[in-house]
Short mmCIF file of C-alpha atoms in Angstrom, two decimals:
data_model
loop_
_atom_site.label_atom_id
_atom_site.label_comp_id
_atom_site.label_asym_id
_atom_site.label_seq_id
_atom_site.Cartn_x
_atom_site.Cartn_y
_atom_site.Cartn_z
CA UNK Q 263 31.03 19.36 -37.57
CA UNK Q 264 31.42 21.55 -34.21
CA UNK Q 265 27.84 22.39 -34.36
CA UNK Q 266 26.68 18.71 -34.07
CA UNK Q 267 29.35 17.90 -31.41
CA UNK Q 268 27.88 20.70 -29.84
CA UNK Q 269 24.63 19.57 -29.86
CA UNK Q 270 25.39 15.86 -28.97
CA UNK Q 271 27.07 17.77 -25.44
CA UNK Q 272 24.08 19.95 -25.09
CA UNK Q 273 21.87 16.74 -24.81
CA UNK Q 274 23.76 14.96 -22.69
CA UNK Q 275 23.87 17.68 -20.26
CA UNK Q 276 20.04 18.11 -20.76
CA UNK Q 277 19.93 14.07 -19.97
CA UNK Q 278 21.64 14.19 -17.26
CA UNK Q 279 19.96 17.31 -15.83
CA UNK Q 280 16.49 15.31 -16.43
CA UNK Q 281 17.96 12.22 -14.99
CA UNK Q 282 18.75 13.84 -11.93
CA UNK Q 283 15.63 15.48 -11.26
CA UNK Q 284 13.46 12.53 -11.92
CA UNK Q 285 16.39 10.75 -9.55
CA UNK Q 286 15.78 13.06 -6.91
CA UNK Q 287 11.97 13.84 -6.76
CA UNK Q 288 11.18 10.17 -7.05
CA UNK Q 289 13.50 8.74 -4.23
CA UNK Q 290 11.85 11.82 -2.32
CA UNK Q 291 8.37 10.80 -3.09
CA UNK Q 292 8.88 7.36 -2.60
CA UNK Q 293 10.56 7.91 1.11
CA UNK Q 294 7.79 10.21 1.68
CA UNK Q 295 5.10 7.40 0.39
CA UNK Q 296 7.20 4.84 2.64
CA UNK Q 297 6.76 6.98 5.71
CA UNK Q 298 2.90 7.55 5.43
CA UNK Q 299 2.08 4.31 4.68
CA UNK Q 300 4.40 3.30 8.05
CA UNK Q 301 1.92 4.76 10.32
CA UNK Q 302 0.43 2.28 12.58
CA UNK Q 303 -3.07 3.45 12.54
CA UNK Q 304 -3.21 2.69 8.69
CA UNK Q 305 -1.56 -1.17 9.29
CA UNK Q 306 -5.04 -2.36 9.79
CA UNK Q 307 -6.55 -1.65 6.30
CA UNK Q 308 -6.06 -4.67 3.66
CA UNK Q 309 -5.35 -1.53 1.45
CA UNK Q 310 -2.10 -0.35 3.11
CA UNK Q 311 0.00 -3.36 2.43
CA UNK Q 312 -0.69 -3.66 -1.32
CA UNK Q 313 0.20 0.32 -1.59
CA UNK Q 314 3.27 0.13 0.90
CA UNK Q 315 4.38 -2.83 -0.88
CA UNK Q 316 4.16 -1.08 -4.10
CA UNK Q 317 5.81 2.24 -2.71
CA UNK Q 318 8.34 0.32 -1.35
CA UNK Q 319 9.66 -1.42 -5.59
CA UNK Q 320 8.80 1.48 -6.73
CA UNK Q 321 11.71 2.98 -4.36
CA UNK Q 322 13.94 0.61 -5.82
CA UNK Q 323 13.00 0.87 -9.31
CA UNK Q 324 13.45 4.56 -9.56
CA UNK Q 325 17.05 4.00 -7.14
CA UNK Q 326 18.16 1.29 -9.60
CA UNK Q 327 16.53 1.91 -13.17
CA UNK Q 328 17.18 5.78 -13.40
CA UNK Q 329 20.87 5.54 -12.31
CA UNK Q 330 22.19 2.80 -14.06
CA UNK Q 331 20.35 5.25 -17.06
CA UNK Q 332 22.21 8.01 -15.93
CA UNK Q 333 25.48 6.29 -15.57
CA UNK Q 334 24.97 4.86 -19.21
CA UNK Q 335 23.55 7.70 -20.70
CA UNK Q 336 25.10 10.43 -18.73
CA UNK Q 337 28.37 9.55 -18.17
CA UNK Q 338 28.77 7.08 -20.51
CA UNK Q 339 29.50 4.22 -18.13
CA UNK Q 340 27.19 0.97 -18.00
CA UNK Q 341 28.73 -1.66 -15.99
CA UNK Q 342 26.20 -4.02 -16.82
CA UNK Q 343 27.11 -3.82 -20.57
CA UNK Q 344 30.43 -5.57 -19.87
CA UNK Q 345 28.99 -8.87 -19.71
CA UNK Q 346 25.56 -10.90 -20.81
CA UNK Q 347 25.11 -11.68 -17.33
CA UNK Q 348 25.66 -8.45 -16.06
CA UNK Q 349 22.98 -7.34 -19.17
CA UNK Q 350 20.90 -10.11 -18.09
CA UNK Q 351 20.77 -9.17 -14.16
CA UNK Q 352 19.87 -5.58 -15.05
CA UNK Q 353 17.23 -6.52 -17.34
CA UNK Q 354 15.84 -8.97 -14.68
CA UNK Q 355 15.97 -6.77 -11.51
CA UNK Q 356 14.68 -3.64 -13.62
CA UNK Q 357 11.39 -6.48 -14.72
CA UNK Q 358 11.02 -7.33 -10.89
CA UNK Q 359 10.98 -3.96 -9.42
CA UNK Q 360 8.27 -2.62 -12.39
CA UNK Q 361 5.96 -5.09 -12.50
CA UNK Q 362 5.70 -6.02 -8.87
CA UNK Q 363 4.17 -2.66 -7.80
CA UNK Q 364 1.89 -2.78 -10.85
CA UNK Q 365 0.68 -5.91 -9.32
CA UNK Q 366 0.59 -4.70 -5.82
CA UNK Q 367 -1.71 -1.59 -7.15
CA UNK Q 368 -4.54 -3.60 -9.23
CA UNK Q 369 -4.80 -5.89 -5.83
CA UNK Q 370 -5.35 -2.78 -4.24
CA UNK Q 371 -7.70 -1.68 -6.64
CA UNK Q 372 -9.27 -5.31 -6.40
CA UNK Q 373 -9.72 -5.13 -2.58
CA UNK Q 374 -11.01 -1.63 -2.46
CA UNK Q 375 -13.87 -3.00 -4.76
CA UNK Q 376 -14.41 -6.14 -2.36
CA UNK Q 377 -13.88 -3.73 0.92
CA UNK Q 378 -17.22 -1.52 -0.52
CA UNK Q 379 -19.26 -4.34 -2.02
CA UNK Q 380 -22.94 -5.14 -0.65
CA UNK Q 381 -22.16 -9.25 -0.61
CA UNK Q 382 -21.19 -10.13 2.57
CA UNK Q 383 -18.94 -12.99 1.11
CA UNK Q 384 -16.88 -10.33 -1.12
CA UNK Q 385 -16.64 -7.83 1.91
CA UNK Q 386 -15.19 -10.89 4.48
CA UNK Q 387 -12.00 -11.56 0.88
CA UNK Q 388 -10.53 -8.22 2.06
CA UNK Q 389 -8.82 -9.22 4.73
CA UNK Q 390 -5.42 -8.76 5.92
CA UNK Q 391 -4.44 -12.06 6.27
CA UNK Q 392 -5.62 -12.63 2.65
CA UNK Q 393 -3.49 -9.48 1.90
CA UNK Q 394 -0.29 -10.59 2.84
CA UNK Q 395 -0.90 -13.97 1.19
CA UNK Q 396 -1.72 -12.69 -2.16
CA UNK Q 397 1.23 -10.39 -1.91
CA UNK Q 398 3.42 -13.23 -1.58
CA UNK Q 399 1.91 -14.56 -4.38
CA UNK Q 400 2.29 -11.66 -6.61
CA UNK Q 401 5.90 -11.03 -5.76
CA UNK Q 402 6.73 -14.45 -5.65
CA UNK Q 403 5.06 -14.55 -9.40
CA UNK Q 404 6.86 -11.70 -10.45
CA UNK Q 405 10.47 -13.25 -9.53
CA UNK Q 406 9.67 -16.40 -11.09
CA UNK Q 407 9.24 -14.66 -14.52
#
C-alpha cells in the first residue's frame, strides 16, 4: 500500500513540476510575443493585429488555464469546483481565451493569402481597417458562444 501512495506523491510532484514549467515558459513567450508584435513599425501590416490579438488570449489562457490546473491538480485546491457557477465561469473563460486566438490565427492566415494574391479586389480586403473589424467580429463571436 506504501508503494502506491508513493507513487500517487511522485506524480503529483512530477505534475506540478510540468505545470510549472509550461506556466513559466509560456507567460515568457507570450510577453515576449506581446512585445514584438508592439513595435510600431509592424502596426501597419493587416497581419500584426490578428497575431497580437492572438498572442495577447493566448497570454491569458496559459495565465488562467494552467494555474487553476495546477492549483487543482497540484495542490489539490480548485476554487471553481465549489460551486456550478464557479464550474461554469471557468469552463466559459477557459472556451473564450482558446478559441479566440485560434480565430485570430486562421484570419491571419486568410489575409496573408489575400495580401499575396494577383486580383486586385482580394489584395485591396487586407486592410487594416477591415482587420480590426473582423477582429471584433471574431471575439465578439467567440463571447457570445
Amino acid at each position: 500500500m506504501a508503494s502506491i501512495e508513493m507513487l500517487v506523491w511522485i506524480t503529483e510532484q512530477i505534475s506540478i513540476g510540468g505545470y510549472l514549467i509550461l506556466l513559466i515558459s509560456g507567460i515568457i513567450g507570450s510577453c515576449a510575443n506581446i512585445y514584438i508584435f508592439s513595435r510600431k513599425r509592424l502596426q501597419r501590416s493587416p497581419c500584426f493585429h490578428y497575431v497580437f490579438i492572438a498572442s495577447v488570449f493566448d497570454f491569458f489562457n496559459i495565465s488562467f488555464s494552467v494555474t487553476t490546473r495546477l492549483m487543482a491538480d497540484g495542490f489539490q485546491f480548485d476554487p471553481f469546483t465549489v460551486s456550478s457557477i464557479g464550474c461554469r465561469i471557468r469552463t466559459y473563460i477557459a472556451f473564450v481565451v482558446s478559441f479566440c486566438p485560434m480565430g485570430c490565427r486562421c484570419l491571419a492566415i486568410i489575409d496573408r493569402y489575400l495580401c499575396t494574391s494577383q486580383s486586385i479586389f482580394l489584395r485591396n480586403l487586407s486592410s487594416v481597417k477591415i482587420a480590426d473589424r473582423l477582429l471584433f467580429i471574431n471575439c465578439s463571436l467567440w463571447f457570445l458562444i
